[in-house]
mmCIF file with all atom_site columns, C-alpha atoms in Angstrom:
data_model
loop_
_atom_site.group_PDB
_atom_site.id
_atom_site.type_symbol
_atom_site.label_atom_id
_atom_site.label_alt_id
_atom_site.label_comp_id
_atom_site.label_asym_id
_atom_site.label_entity_id
_atom_site.label_seq_id
_atom_site.pdbx_PDB_ins_code
_atom_site.Cartn_x
_atom_site.Cartn_y
_atom_site.Cartn_z
_atom_site.occupancy
_atom_site.B_iso_or_equiv
_atom_site.pdbx_formal_charge
_atom_site.auth_seq_id
_atom_site.auth_comp_id
_atom_site.auth_asym_id
_atom_site.auth_atom_id
_atom_site.pdbx_PDB_model_num
ATOM 1   C CA . ASN A 1 1   ? 123.033 127.454 171.458 1.00 0.00 ? 11  ASN A CA 1
ATOM 2   C CA . ALA A 1 2   ? 124.327 125.401 168.576 1.00 0.00 ? 12  ALA A CA 1
ATOM 3   C CA . GLY A 1 3   ? 125.897 127.236 165.676 1.00 0.00 ? 13  GLY A CA 1
ATOM 4   C CA . VAL A 1 4   ? 125.156 126.838 162.003 1.00 0.00 ? 14  VAL A CA 1
ATOM 5   C CA . MET A 1 5   ? 125.412 123.200 161.024 1.00 0.00 ? 15  MET A CA 1
ATOM 6   C CA . GLN A 1 6   ? 126.278 121.863 157.622 1.00 0.00 ? 16  GLN A CA 1
ATOM 7   C CA . ASN A 1 7   ? 126.371 118.304 156.428 1.00 0.00 ? 17  ASN A CA 1
ATOM 8   C CA . PRO A 1 8   ? 128.045 116.468 155.096 1.00 0.00 ? 18  PRO A CA 1
ATOM 9   C CA . ARG A 1 9   ? 131.385 118.102 155.835 1.00 0.00 ? 19  ARG A CA 1
ATOM 10  C CA . HIS A 1 10  ? 132.979 116.278 152.922 1.00 0.00 ? 20  HIS A CA 1
ATOM 11  C CA . LEU A 1 11  ? 131.221 114.959 149.854 1.00 0.00 ? 21  LEU A CA 1
ATOM 12  C CA . VAL A 1 12  ? 132.694 113.081 146.929 1.00 0.00 ? 22  VAL A CA 1
ATOM 13  C CA . ARG A 1 13  ? 130.695 112.690 143.753 1.00 0.00 ? 23  ARG A CA 1
ATOM 14  C CA . ARG A 1 14  ? 131.463 111.320 140.321 1.00 0.00 ? 24  ARG A CA 1
ATOM 15  C CA . ARG A 1 15  ? 130.797 113.490 137.305 1.00 0.00 ? 25  ARG A CA 1
ATOM 16  C CA . GLY A 1 16  ? 127.123 113.402 136.408 1.00 0.00 ? 26  GLY A CA 1
ATOM 17  C CA . GLN A 1 17  ? 125.859 112.589 139.899 1.00 0.00 ? 27  GLN A CA 1
ATOM 18  C CA . GLU A 1 18  ? 123.785 114.841 142.114 1.00 0.00 ? 28  GLU A CA 1
ATOM 19  C CA . ALA A 1 19  ? 125.083 116.612 145.201 1.00 0.00 ? 29  ALA A CA 1
ATOM 20  C CA . ARG A 1 20  ? 122.840 117.690 148.068 1.00 0.00 ? 30  ARG A CA 1
ATOM 21  C CA . LEU A 1 21  ? 124.247 120.019 150.686 1.00 0.00 ? 31  LEU A CA 1
ATOM 22  C CA . ARG A 1 22  ? 122.339 120.720 153.875 1.00 0.00 ? 32  ARG A CA 1
ATOM 23  C CA . CYS A 1 23  ? 122.383 123.704 156.174 1.00 0.00 ? 33  CYS A CA 1
ATOM 24  C CA . SER A 1 24  ? 120.635 124.054 159.525 1.00 0.00 ? 34  SER A CA 1
ATOM 25  C CA . PRO A 1 25  ? 120.651 127.693 160.636 1.00 0.00 ? 35  PRO A CA 1
ATOM 26  C CA . MET A 1 26  ? 121.122 128.857 164.176 1.00 0.00 ? 36  MET A CA 1
ATOM 27  C CA . LYS A 1 27  ? 118.061 128.636 166.363 1.00 0.00 ? 37  LYS A CA 1
ATOM 28  C CA . GLY A 1 28  ? 115.752 131.565 165.712 1.00 0.00 ? 38  GLY A CA 1
ATOM 29  C CA . HIS A 1 29  ? 117.355 132.498 162.394 1.00 0.00 ? 39  HIS A CA 1
ATOM 30  C CA . SER A 1 30  ? 115.052 132.423 159.389 1.00 0.00 ? 40  SER A CA 1
ATOM 31  C CA . HIS A 1 31  ? 117.454 133.833 156.808 1.00 0.00 ? 41  HIS A CA 1
ATOM 32  C CA . VAL A 1 32  ? 120.050 131.735 155.021 1.00 0.00 ? 42  VAL A CA 1
ATOM 33  C CA . TYR A 1 33  ? 122.820 132.635 152.579 1.00 0.00 ? 43  TYR A CA 1
ATOM 34  C CA . TRP A 1 34  ? 124.917 130.268 150.476 1.00 0.00 ? 44  TRP A CA 1
ATOM 35  C CA . TYR A 1 35  ? 128.447 131.089 149.317 1.00 0.00 ? 45  TYR A CA 1
ATOM 36  C CA . ARG A 1 36  ? 130.949 129.147 147.242 1.00 0.00 ? 46  ARG A CA 1
ATOM 37  C CA . GLN A 1 37  ? 134.707 129.218 147.693 1.00 0.00 ? 47  GLN A CA 1
ATOM 38  C CA . LEU A 1 38  ? 136.586 127.943 144.681 1.00 0.00 ? 48  LEU A CA 1
ATOM 39  C CA . PRO A 1 39  ? 140.251 126.978 145.060 1.00 0.00 ? 49  PRO A CA 1
ATOM 40  C CA . GLU A 1 40  ? 142.526 130.018 145.291 1.00 0.00 ? 50  GLU A CA 1
ATOM 41  C CA . GLU A 1 41  ? 139.523 132.352 145.225 1.00 0.00 ? 51  GLU A CA 1
ATOM 42  C CA . GLY A 1 42  ? 137.483 134.267 147.738 1.00 0.00 ? 52  GLY A CA 1
ATOM 43  C CA . LEU A 1 43  ? 133.903 133.521 148.615 1.00 0.00 ? 53  LEU A CA 1
ATOM 44  C CA . LYS A 1 44  ? 131.200 134.272 146.086 1.00 0.00 ? 54  LYS A CA 1
ATOM 45  C CA . PHE A 1 45  ? 127.579 134.857 146.977 1.00 0.00 ? 55  PHE A CA 1
ATOM 46  C CA . MET A 1 46  ? 125.180 132.356 145.465 1.00 0.00 ? 56  MET A CA 1
ATOM 47  C CA . VAL A 1 47  ? 121.704 132.729 146.932 1.00 0.00 ? 57  VAL A CA 1
ATOM 48  C CA . TYR A 1 48  ? 119.730 134.281 149.793 1.00 0.00 ? 58  TYR A CA 1
ATOM 49  C CA . LEU A 1 49  ? 116.624 132.579 151.142 1.00 0.00 ? 59  LEU A CA 1
ATOM 50  C CA . GLN A 1 50  ? 114.025 133.127 153.781 1.00 0.00 ? 60  GLN A CA 1
ATOM 51  C CA . LYS A 1 51  ? 111.702 130.377 154.889 1.00 0.00 ? 61  LYS A CA 1
ATOM 52  C CA . GLU A 1 52  ? 109.887 129.139 151.771 1.00 0.00 ? 62  GLU A CA 1
ATOM 53  C CA . ASN A 1 53  ? 111.158 132.046 149.644 1.00 0.00 ? 63  ASN A CA 1
ATOM 54  C CA . ILE A 1 54  ? 114.129 132.752 147.421 1.00 0.00 ? 64  ILE A CA 1
ATOM 55  C CA . ILE A 1 55  ? 114.954 136.423 147.888 1.00 0.00 ? 65  ILE A CA 1
ATOM 56  C CA . ASP A 1 56  ? 118.080 136.841 145.779 1.00 0.00 ? 66  ASP A CA 1
ATOM 57  C CA . GLU A 1 57  ? 119.554 134.192 143.490 1.00 0.00 ? 67  GLU A CA 1
ATOM 58  C CA . SER A 1 58  ? 121.708 136.535 141.445 1.00 0.00 ? 68  SER A CA 1
ATOM 59  C CA . GLY A 1 59  ? 124.844 134.504 142.173 1.00 0.00 ? 69  GLY A CA 1
ATOM 60  C CA . MET A 1 60  ? 123.471 131.112 141.224 1.00 0.00 ? 70  MET A CA 1
ATOM 61  C CA . PRO A 1 61  ? 124.635 129.483 138.001 1.00 0.00 ? 71  PRO A CA 1
ATOM 62  C CA . LYS A 1 62  ? 121.730 129.397 135.569 1.00 0.00 ? 72  LYS A CA 1
ATOM 63  C CA . GLU A 1 63  ? 121.730 125.630 135.149 1.00 0.00 ? 73  GLU A CA 1
ATOM 64  C CA . ARG A 1 64  ? 122.048 122.602 137.425 1.00 0.00 ? 74  ARG A CA 1
ATOM 65  C CA . PHE A 1 65  ? 121.976 124.575 140.694 1.00 0.00 ? 75  PHE A CA 1
ATOM 66  C CA . SER A 1 66  ? 118.923 125.074 142.896 1.00 0.00 ? 76  SER A CA 1
ATOM 67  C CA . ALA A 1 67  ? 118.241 125.965 146.506 1.00 0.00 ? 77  ALA A CA 1
ATOM 68  C CA . GLU A 1 68  ? 115.358 125.737 148.897 1.00 0.00 ? 78  GLU A CA 1
ATOM 69  C CA . PHE A 1 69  ? 114.570 126.557 152.507 1.00 0.00 ? 79  PHE A CA 1
ATOM 70  C CA . PRO A 1 70  ? 111.334 124.797 153.472 1.00 0.00 ? 80  PRO A CA 1
ATOM 71  C CA . LYS A 1 71  ? 109.087 125.721 156.354 1.00 0.00 ? 81  LYS A CA 1
ATOM 72  C CA . GLU A 1 72  ? 110.407 122.742 158.258 1.00 0.00 ? 82  GLU A CA 1
ATOM 73  C CA . GLY A 1 73  ? 113.898 121.318 157.999 1.00 0.00 ? 83  GLY A CA 1
ATOM 74  C CA . PRO A 1 74  ? 117.232 122.513 156.721 1.00 0.00 ? 84  PRO A CA 1
ATOM 75  C CA . SER A 1 75  ? 118.066 124.584 153.686 1.00 0.00 ? 85  SER A CA 1
ATOM 76  C CA . ILE A 1 76  ? 119.223 122.473 150.748 1.00 0.00 ? 86  ILE A CA 1
ATOM 77  C CA . LEU A 1 77  ? 121.612 123.414 147.968 1.00 0.00 ? 87  LEU A CA 1
ATOM 78  C CA . ARG A 1 78  ? 121.291 120.942 145.114 1.00 0.00 ? 88  ARG A CA 1
ATOM 79  C CA . ILE A 1 79  ? 123.723 120.522 142.268 1.00 0.00 ? 89  ILE A CA 1
ATOM 80  C CA . GLN A 1 80  ? 122.597 118.242 139.471 1.00 0.00 ? 90  GLN A CA 1
ATOM 81  C CA . GLN A 1 81  ? 124.946 116.482 137.045 1.00 0.00 ? 91  GLN A CA 1
ATOM 82  C CA . VAL A 1 82  ? 128.068 117.711 138.813 1.00 0.00 ? 92  VAL A CA 1
ATOM 83  C CA . VAL A 1 83  ? 131.196 118.583 136.849 1.00 0.00 ? 93  VAL A CA 1
ATOM 84  C CA . ARG A 1 84  ? 134.807 118.903 138.005 1.00 0.00 ? 94  ARG A CA 1
ATOM 85  C CA . GLY A 1 85  ? 134.451 122.690 138.103 1.00 0.00 ? 95  GLY A CA 1
ATOM 86  C CA . ASP A 1 86  ? 131.870 122.350 140.883 1.00 0.00 ? 96  ASP A CA 1
ATOM 87  C CA . SER A 1 87  ? 134.590 121.146 143.255 1.00 0.00 ? 97  SER A CA 1
ATOM 88  C CA . ALA A 1 88  ? 134.703 123.793 145.956 1.00 0.00 ? 98  ALA A CA 1
ATOM 89  C CA . ALA A 1 89  ? 133.836 124.575 149.547 1.00 0.00 ? 99  ALA A CA 1
ATOM 90  C CA . TYR A 1 90  ? 130.222 125.594 150.003 1.00 0.00 ? 100 TYR A CA 1
ATOM 91  C CA . PHE A 1 91  ? 129.400 127.712 153.017 1.00 0.00 ? 101 PHE A CA 1
ATOM 92  C CA . CYS A 1 92  ? 126.067 128.481 154.536 1.00 0.00 ? 102 CYS A CA 1
ATOM 93  C CA . ALA A 1 93  ? 125.451 131.478 156.770 1.00 0.00 ? 103 ALA A CA 1
ATOM 94  C CA . SER A 1 94  ? 122.392 132.359 158.782 1.00 0.00 ? 104 SER A CA 1
ATOM 95  C CA . SER A 1 95  ? 121.126 135.658 160.139 1.00 0.00 ? 105 SER A CA 1
ATOM 96  C CA . PRO A 1 96  ? 118.255 136.790 162.301 1.00 0.00 ? 106 PRO A CA 1
ATOM 97  C CA . ARG A 1 97  ? 118.016 139.952 160.190 1.00 0.00 ? 107 ARG A CA 1
ATOM 98  C CA . THR A 1 98  ? 116.509 141.744 163.161 1.00 0.00 ? 108 THR A CA 1
ATOM 99  C CA . GLY A 1 99  ? 117.708 143.877 166.026 1.00 0.00 ? 109 GLY A CA 1
ATOM 100 C CA . GLY A 1 100 ? 121.381 143.785 166.835 1.00 0.00 ? 110 GLY A CA 1
ATOM 101 C CA . GLY A 1 101 ? 121.976 140.937 164.426 1.00 0.00 ? 111 GLY A CA 1
ATOM 102 C CA . LEU A 1 102 ? 120.454 142.702 161.455 1.00 0.00 ? 112 LEU A CA 1
ATOM 103 C CA . TYR A 1 103 ? 123.675 142.812 159.494 1.00 0.00 ? 113 TYR A CA 1
ATOM 104 C CA . GLU A 1 104 ? 125.504 139.852 160.965 1.00 0.00 ? 114 GLU A CA 1
ATOM 105 C CA . GLN A 1 105 ? 125.919 136.480 159.350 1.00 0.00 ? 115 GLN A CA 1
ATOM 106 C CA . TYR A 1 106 ? 127.032 133.378 161.194 1.00 0.00 ? 116 TYR A CA 1
ATOM 107 C CA . PHE A 1 107 ? 128.869 130.888 159.059 1.00 0.00 ? 117 PHE A CA 1
ATOM 108 C CA . GLY A 1 108 ? 128.826 127.136 159.170 1.00 0.00 ? 118 GLY A CA 1
ATOM 109 C CA . PRO A 1 109 ? 131.965 124.986 158.798 1.00 0.00 ? 119 PRO A CA 1
ATOM 110 C CA . GLY A 1 110 ? 131.293 124.355 155.126 1.00 0.00 ? 120 GLY A CA 1
ATOM 111 C CA . THR A 1 111 ? 130.858 121.332 152.877 1.00 0.00 ? 121 THR A CA 1
ATOM 112 C CA . ARG A 1 112 ? 133.842 120.437 150.747 1.00 0.00 ? 122 ARG A CA 1
ATOM 113 C CA . LEU A 1 113 ? 132.644 118.937 147.499 1.00 0.00 ? 123 LEU A CA 1
ATOM 114 C CA . THR A 1 114 ? 135.050 116.953 145.371 1.00 0.00 ? 124 THR A CA 1
ATOM 115 C CA . VAL A 1 115 ? 133.991 115.814 141.930 1.00 0.00 ? 125 VAL A CA 1
ATOM 116 C CA . THR A 1 116 ? 136.004 112.944 140.488 1.00 0.00 ? 126 THR A CA 1
ATOM 117 C CA . ALA B 2 1   ? 128.421 147.155 141.165 1.00 0.00 ? 11  ALA B CA 1
ATOM 118 C CA . GLN B 2 2   ? 130.342 146.696 144.359 1.00 0.00 ? 12  GLN B CA 1
ATOM 119 C CA . SER B 2 3   ? 133.783 145.174 144.523 1.00 0.00 ? 13  SER B CA 1
ATOM 120 C CA . VAL B 2 4   ? 136.429 144.579 147.143 1.00 0.00 ? 14  VAL B CA 1
ATOM 121 C CA . THR B 2 5   ? 140.181 144.482 146.648 1.00 0.00 ? 15  THR B CA 1
ATOM 122 C CA . GLN B 2 6   ? 142.557 143.084 149.206 1.00 0.00 ? 16  GLN B CA 1
ATOM 123 C CA . LEU B 2 7   ? 145.898 144.402 148.124 1.00 0.00 ? 17  LEU B CA 1
ATOM 124 C CA . ASP B 2 8   ? 148.082 141.676 149.628 1.00 0.00 ? 18  ASP B CA 1
ATOM 125 C CA . SER B 2 9   ? 147.550 137.988 149.060 1.00 0.00 ? 19  SER B CA 1
ATOM 126 C CA . GLN B 2 10  ? 150.083 137.038 151.744 1.00 0.00 ? 20  GLN B CA 1
ATOM 127 C CA . VAL B 2 11  ? 151.477 138.958 154.687 1.00 0.00 ? 21  VAL B CA 1
ATOM 128 C CA . PRO B 2 12  ? 154.334 137.366 156.639 1.00 0.00 ? 22  PRO B CA 1
ATOM 129 C CA . VAL B 2 13  ? 155.104 138.926 159.989 1.00 0.00 ? 23  VAL B CA 1
ATOM 130 C CA . PHE B 2 14  ? 157.024 138.013 163.113 1.00 0.00 ? 24  PHE B CA 1
ATOM 131 C CA . GLU B 2 15  ? 155.263 137.340 166.377 1.00 0.00 ? 25  GLU B CA 1
ATOM 132 C CA . GLU B 2 16  ? 154.584 140.433 168.505 1.00 0.00 ? 26  GLU B CA 1
ATOM 133 C CA . ALA B 2 17  ? 155.063 142.750 165.501 1.00 0.00 ? 27  ALA B CA 1
ATOM 134 C CA . PRO B 2 18  ? 152.244 145.042 164.319 1.00 0.00 ? 28  PRO B CA 1
ATOM 135 C CA . VAL B 2 19  ? 150.333 144.187 161.168 1.00 0.00 ? 29  VAL B CA 1
ATOM 136 C CA . GLU B 2 20  ? 148.031 145.937 158.723 1.00 0.00 ? 30  GLU B CA 1
ATOM 137 C CA . LEU B 2 21  ? 145.902 144.103 156.174 1.00 0.00 ? 31  LEU B CA 1
ATOM 138 C CA . ARG B 2 22  ? 144.678 146.386 153.435 1.00 0.00 ? 32  ARG B CA 1
ATOM 139 C CA . CYS B 2 23  ? 141.210 146.514 151.936 1.00 0.00 ? 33  CYS B CA 1
ATOM 140 C CA . ASN B 2 24  ? 139.749 148.877 149.372 1.00 0.00 ? 34  ASN B CA 1
ATOM 141 C CA . TYR B 2 25  ? 136.231 148.819 148.028 1.00 0.00 ? 35  TYR B CA 1
ATOM 142 C CA . SER B 2 26  ? 134.239 150.430 145.280 1.00 0.00 ? 36  SER B CA 1
ATOM 143 C CA . SER B 2 27  ? 130.550 151.162 145.415 1.00 0.00 ? 37  SER B CA 1
ATOM 144 C CA . SER B 2 28  ? 128.122 153.725 144.079 1.00 0.00 ? 38  SER B CA 1
ATOM 145 C CA . VAL B 2 29  ? 126.001 153.496 147.227 1.00 0.00 ? 39  VAL B CA 1
ATOM 146 C CA . SER B 2 30  ? 126.671 153.519 150.929 1.00 0.00 ? 40  SER B CA 1
ATOM 147 C CA . VAL B 2 31  ? 128.113 150.309 152.291 1.00 0.00 ? 41  VAL B CA 1
ATOM 148 C CA . TYR B 2 32  ? 128.535 148.296 155.415 1.00 0.00 ? 42  TYR B CA 1
ATOM 149 C CA . LEU B 2 33  ? 132.004 146.824 155.900 1.00 0.00 ? 43  LEU B CA 1
ATOM 150 C CA . PHE B 2 34  ? 133.185 143.641 157.558 1.00 0.00 ? 44  PHE B CA 1
ATOM 151 C CA . TRP B 2 35  ? 136.319 141.674 158.326 1.00 0.00 ? 45  TRP B CA 1
ATOM 152 C CA . TYR B 2 36  ? 136.110 137.898 158.741 1.00 0.00 ? 46  TYR B CA 1
ATOM 153 C CA . VAL B 2 37  ? 138.773 135.379 159.739 1.00 0.00 ? 47  VAL B CA 1
ATOM 154 C CA . GLN B 2 38  ? 138.941 131.797 158.484 1.00 0.00 ? 48  GLN B CA 1
ATOM 155 C CA . TYR B 2 39  ? 141.088 129.198 160.206 1.00 0.00 ? 49  TYR B CA 1
ATOM 156 C CA . PRO B 2 40  ? 142.081 126.107 158.202 1.00 0.00 ? 50  PRO B CA 1
ATOM 157 C CA . ASN B 2 41  ? 139.131 123.877 157.325 1.00 0.00 ? 51  ASN B CA 1
ATOM 158 C CA . GLN B 2 42  ? 136.695 126.019 159.268 1.00 0.00 ? 52  GLN B CA 1
ATOM 159 C CA . GLY B 2 43  ? 133.965 128.503 158.510 1.00 0.00 ? 53  GLY B CA 1
ATOM 160 C CA . LEU B 2 44  ? 134.264 132.252 158.772 1.00 0.00 ? 54  LEU B CA 1
ATOM 161 C CA . GLN B 2 45  ? 134.163 134.145 162.034 1.00 0.00 ? 55  GLN B CA 1
ATOM 162 C CA . LEU B 2 46  ? 133.255 137.818 162.238 1.00 0.00 ? 56  LEU B CA 1
ATOM 163 C CA . LEU B 2 47  ? 136.105 139.966 163.554 1.00 0.00 ? 57  LEU B CA 1
ATOM 164 C CA . LEU B 2 48  ? 134.446 143.372 163.339 1.00 0.00 ? 58  LEU B CA 1
ATOM 165 C CA . LYS B 2 49  ? 132.015 145.472 161.351 1.00 0.00 ? 59  LYS B CA 1
ATOM 166 C CA . TYR B 2 50  ? 131.407 149.076 160.407 1.00 0.00 ? 60  TYR B CA 1
ATOM 167 C CA . LEU B 2 51  ? 127.802 150.187 159.942 1.00 0.00 ? 61  LEU B CA 1
ATOM 168 C CA . SER B 2 52  ? 127.895 153.879 160.861 1.00 0.00 ? 62  SER B CA 1
ATOM 169 C CA . GLY B 2 53  ? 129.233 156.266 163.466 1.00 0.00 ? 63  GLY B CA 1
ATOM 170 C CA . SER B 2 54  ? 132.820 156.232 164.665 1.00 0.00 ? 64  SER B CA 1
ATOM 171 C CA . THR B 2 55  ? 135.191 155.352 161.870 1.00 0.00 ? 65  THR B CA 1
ATOM 172 C CA . LEU B 2 56  ? 137.498 153.411 164.186 1.00 0.00 ? 66  LEU B CA 1
ATOM 173 C CA . VAL B 2 57  ? 136.003 150.026 164.940 1.00 0.00 ? 67  VAL B CA 1
ATOM 174 C CA . LYS B 2 58  ? 137.293 147.598 167.525 1.00 0.00 ? 68  LYS B CA 1
ATOM 175 C CA . GLY B 2 59  ? 136.741 143.891 167.196 1.00 0.00 ? 69  GLY B CA 1
ATOM 176 C CA . ILE B 2 60  ? 137.620 140.610 168.806 1.00 0.00 ? 70  ILE B CA 1
ATOM 177 C CA . ASN B 2 61  ? 141.117 139.272 169.469 1.00 0.00 ? 71  ASN B CA 1
ATOM 178 C CA . GLY B 2 62  ? 142.633 142.764 169.633 1.00 0.00 ? 72  GLY B CA 1
ATOM 179 C CA . PHE B 2 63  ? 141.892 143.696 166.021 1.00 0.00 ? 73  PHE B CA 1
ATOM 180 C CA . GLU B 2 64  ? 140.655 147.091 164.898 1.00 0.00 ? 74  GLU B CA 1
ATOM 181 C CA . ALA B 2 65  ? 139.856 148.710 161.571 1.00 0.00 ? 75  ALA B CA 1
ATOM 182 C CA . GLU B 2 66  ? 139.407 152.243 160.305 1.00 0.00 ? 76  GLU B CA 1
ATOM 183 C CA . PHE B 2 67  ? 136.842 153.277 157.747 1.00 0.00 ? 77  PHE B CA 1
ATOM 184 C CA . ASN B 2 68  ? 138.122 155.956 155.398 1.00 0.00 ? 78  ASN B CA 1
ATOM 185 C CA . LYS B 2 69  ? 135.377 157.145 153.102 1.00 0.00 ? 79  LYS B CA 1
ATOM 186 C CA . SER B 2 70  ? 137.524 159.447 150.986 1.00 0.00 ? 80  SER B CA 1
ATOM 187 C CA . GLN B 2 71  ? 140.001 156.664 150.261 1.00 0.00 ? 81  GLN B CA 1
ATOM 188 C CA . THR B 2 72  ? 137.296 153.954 150.183 1.00 0.00 ? 82  THR B CA 1
ATOM 189 C CA . SER B 2 73  ? 139.406 151.844 152.486 1.00 0.00 ? 83  SER B CA 1
ATOM 190 C CA . PHE B 2 74  ? 138.827 149.671 155.523 1.00 0.00 ? 84  PHE B CA 1
ATOM 191 C CA . HIS B 2 75  ? 142.240 148.460 156.655 1.00 0.00 ? 85  HIS B CA 1
ATOM 192 C CA . LEU B 2 76  ? 142.580 145.949 159.473 1.00 0.00 ? 86  LEU B CA 1
ATOM 193 C CA . ARG B 2 77  ? 145.258 146.399 162.130 1.00 0.00 ? 87  ARG B CA 1
ATOM 194 C CA . LYS B 2 78  ? 146.643 144.684 165.182 1.00 0.00 ? 88  LYS B CA 1
ATOM 195 C CA . PRO B 2 79  ? 149.435 146.210 167.268 1.00 0.00 ? 89  PRO B CA 1
ATOM 196 C CA . SER B 2 80  ? 151.000 142.883 168.286 1.00 0.00 ? 90  SER B CA 1
ATOM 197 C CA . VAL B 2 81  ? 150.234 139.566 166.590 1.00 0.00 ? 91  VAL B CA 1
ATOM 198 C CA . HIS B 2 82  ? 150.377 136.054 167.991 1.00 0.00 ? 92  HIS B CA 1
ATOM 199 C CA . ILE B 2 83  ? 151.114 132.744 166.345 1.00 0.00 ? 93  ILE B CA 1
ATOM 200 C CA . SER B 2 84  ? 147.435 131.909 166.766 1.00 0.00 ? 94  SER B CA 1
ATOM 201 C CA . ASP B 2 85  ? 146.503 134.793 164.439 1.00 0.00 ? 95  ASP B CA 1
ATOM 202 C CA . THR B 2 86  ? 147.812 132.795 161.487 1.00 0.00 ? 96  THR B CA 1
ATOM 203 C CA . ALA B 2 87  ? 144.763 132.460 159.242 1.00 0.00 ? 97  ALA B CA 1
ATOM 204 C CA . GLU B 2 88  ? 143.003 133.761 156.142 1.00 0.00 ? 98  GLU B CA 1
ATOM 205 C CA . TYR B 2 89  ? 141.379 137.171 156.492 1.00 0.00 ? 99  TYR B CA 1
ATOM 206 C CA . PHE B 2 90  ? 138.536 138.374 154.314 1.00 0.00 ? 100 PHE B CA 1
ATOM 207 C CA . CYS B 2 91  ? 137.226 141.879 153.846 1.00 0.00 ? 101 CYS B CA 1
ATOM 208 C CA . ALA B 2 92  ? 133.586 142.129 152.764 1.00 0.00 ? 102 ALA B CA 1
ATOM 209 C CA . VAL B 2 93  ? 131.014 144.763 151.884 1.00 0.00 ? 103 VAL B CA 1
ATOM 210 C CA . SER B 2 94  ? 127.265 144.815 151.928 1.00 0.00 ? 104 SER B CA 1
ATOM 211 C CA . GLU B 2 95  ? 125.044 147.399 150.333 1.00 0.00 ? 105 GLU B CA 1
ATOM 212 C CA . GLY B 2 96  ? 123.779 149.908 152.854 1.00 0.00 ? 106 GLY B CA 1
ATOM 213 C CA . GLY B 2 97  ? 120.405 151.520 153.255 1.00 0.00 ? 107 GLY B CA 1
ATOM 214 C CA . SER B 2 98  ? 116.947 150.224 152.497 1.00 0.00 ? 108 SER B CA 1
ATOM 215 C CA . GLY B 2 99  ? 118.225 148.076 149.639 1.00 0.00 ? 109 GLY B CA 1
ATOM 216 C CA . ASN B 2 100 ? 120.332 145.950 151.922 1.00 0.00 ? 110 ASN B CA 1
ATOM 217 C CA . THR B 2 101 ? 119.673 142.236 151.631 1.00 0.00 ? 111 THR B CA 1
ATOM 218 C CA . GLY B 2 102 ? 122.720 141.310 153.651 1.00 0.00 ? 112 GLY B CA 1
ATOM 219 C CA . LYS B 2 103 ? 124.474 139.786 150.656 1.00 0.00 ? 113 LYS B CA 1
ATOM 220 C CA . LEU B 2 104 ? 128.230 139.979 151.213 1.00 0.00 ? 114 LEU B CA 1
ATOM 221 C CA . ILE B 2 105 ? 130.779 140.739 148.501 1.00 0.00 ? 115 ILE B CA 1
ATOM 222 C CA . PHE B 2 106 ? 134.168 139.368 149.546 1.00 0.00 ? 116 PHE B CA 1
ATOM 223 C CA . GLY B 2 107 ? 137.710 140.244 148.672 1.00 0.00 ? 117 GLY B CA 1
ATOM 224 C CA . GLN B 2 108 ? 140.158 137.580 147.561 1.00 0.00 ? 118 GLN B CA 1
ATOM 225 C CA . GLY B 2 109 ? 141.523 137.115 151.047 1.00 0.00 ? 119 GLY B CA 1
ATOM 226 C CA . THR B 2 110 ? 144.869 137.754 152.712 1.00 0.00 ? 120 THR B CA 1
ATOM 227 C CA . THR B 2 111 ? 146.863 134.985 154.327 1.00 0.00 ? 121 THR B CA 1
ATOM 228 C CA . LEU B 2 112 ? 148.494 136.214 157.510 1.00 0.00 ? 122 LEU B CA 1
ATOM 229 C CA . GLN B 2 113 ? 151.537 134.113 158.394 1.00 0.00 ? 123 GLN B CA 1
ATOM 230 C CA . VAL B 2 114 ? 152.887 134.794 161.868 1.00 0.00 ? 124 VAL B CA 1
ATOM 231 C CA . LYS B 2 115 ? 156.411 133.498 162.403 1.00 0.00 ? 125 LYS B CA 1
ATOM 232 C CA . PRO B 2 116 ? 158.015 132.814 165.768 1.00 0.00 ? 126 PRO B CA 1
#
């Protein structure tokens, strides 16, 4: 059973470009969370999605950031017009949100975004 | 609003010595509590969780934690550490009860450095 997969693992973008981060949850998981880890800081919640629905986006910056989790395919975190301050590690976690895994989240290896 | 404070940013300890990593939280509602470990350039792995019941929780790799409601603490302990325990440790909370969305609020992290 493959774990949570994220790609790319490393992404370099110039200021003003777009960054697309992908997350494939564990098999059978239909709930996805995105977190951001800035240098020298802990992880901060960004957004929680179910298939085709955004449930909680209270941690998302108001501009330039968006997320989706379509019926088919991976969840996508999109950052438009990136700035140096967006440089961070972005982690995706998935959860079955049922049964014994109701409160457990399984994290992917992260995407490390560098904005030059 | 919930918050988590990890009182030590770095904890150096010699191999085979005991260790305690401290975590305090604040919340106006009931919470679920978690400890995660992050090895360099990897995602987070769940060590243990407290949802309800016994306040002493045992996790993987010989770690345990005790929930203390009156002191709003959830300290992580291991009686004898190994070099391989060197990593970043994160304490996290999630709102309990029917309002739970699974969103995790993380502390700043504690770097455990095990020396030979």
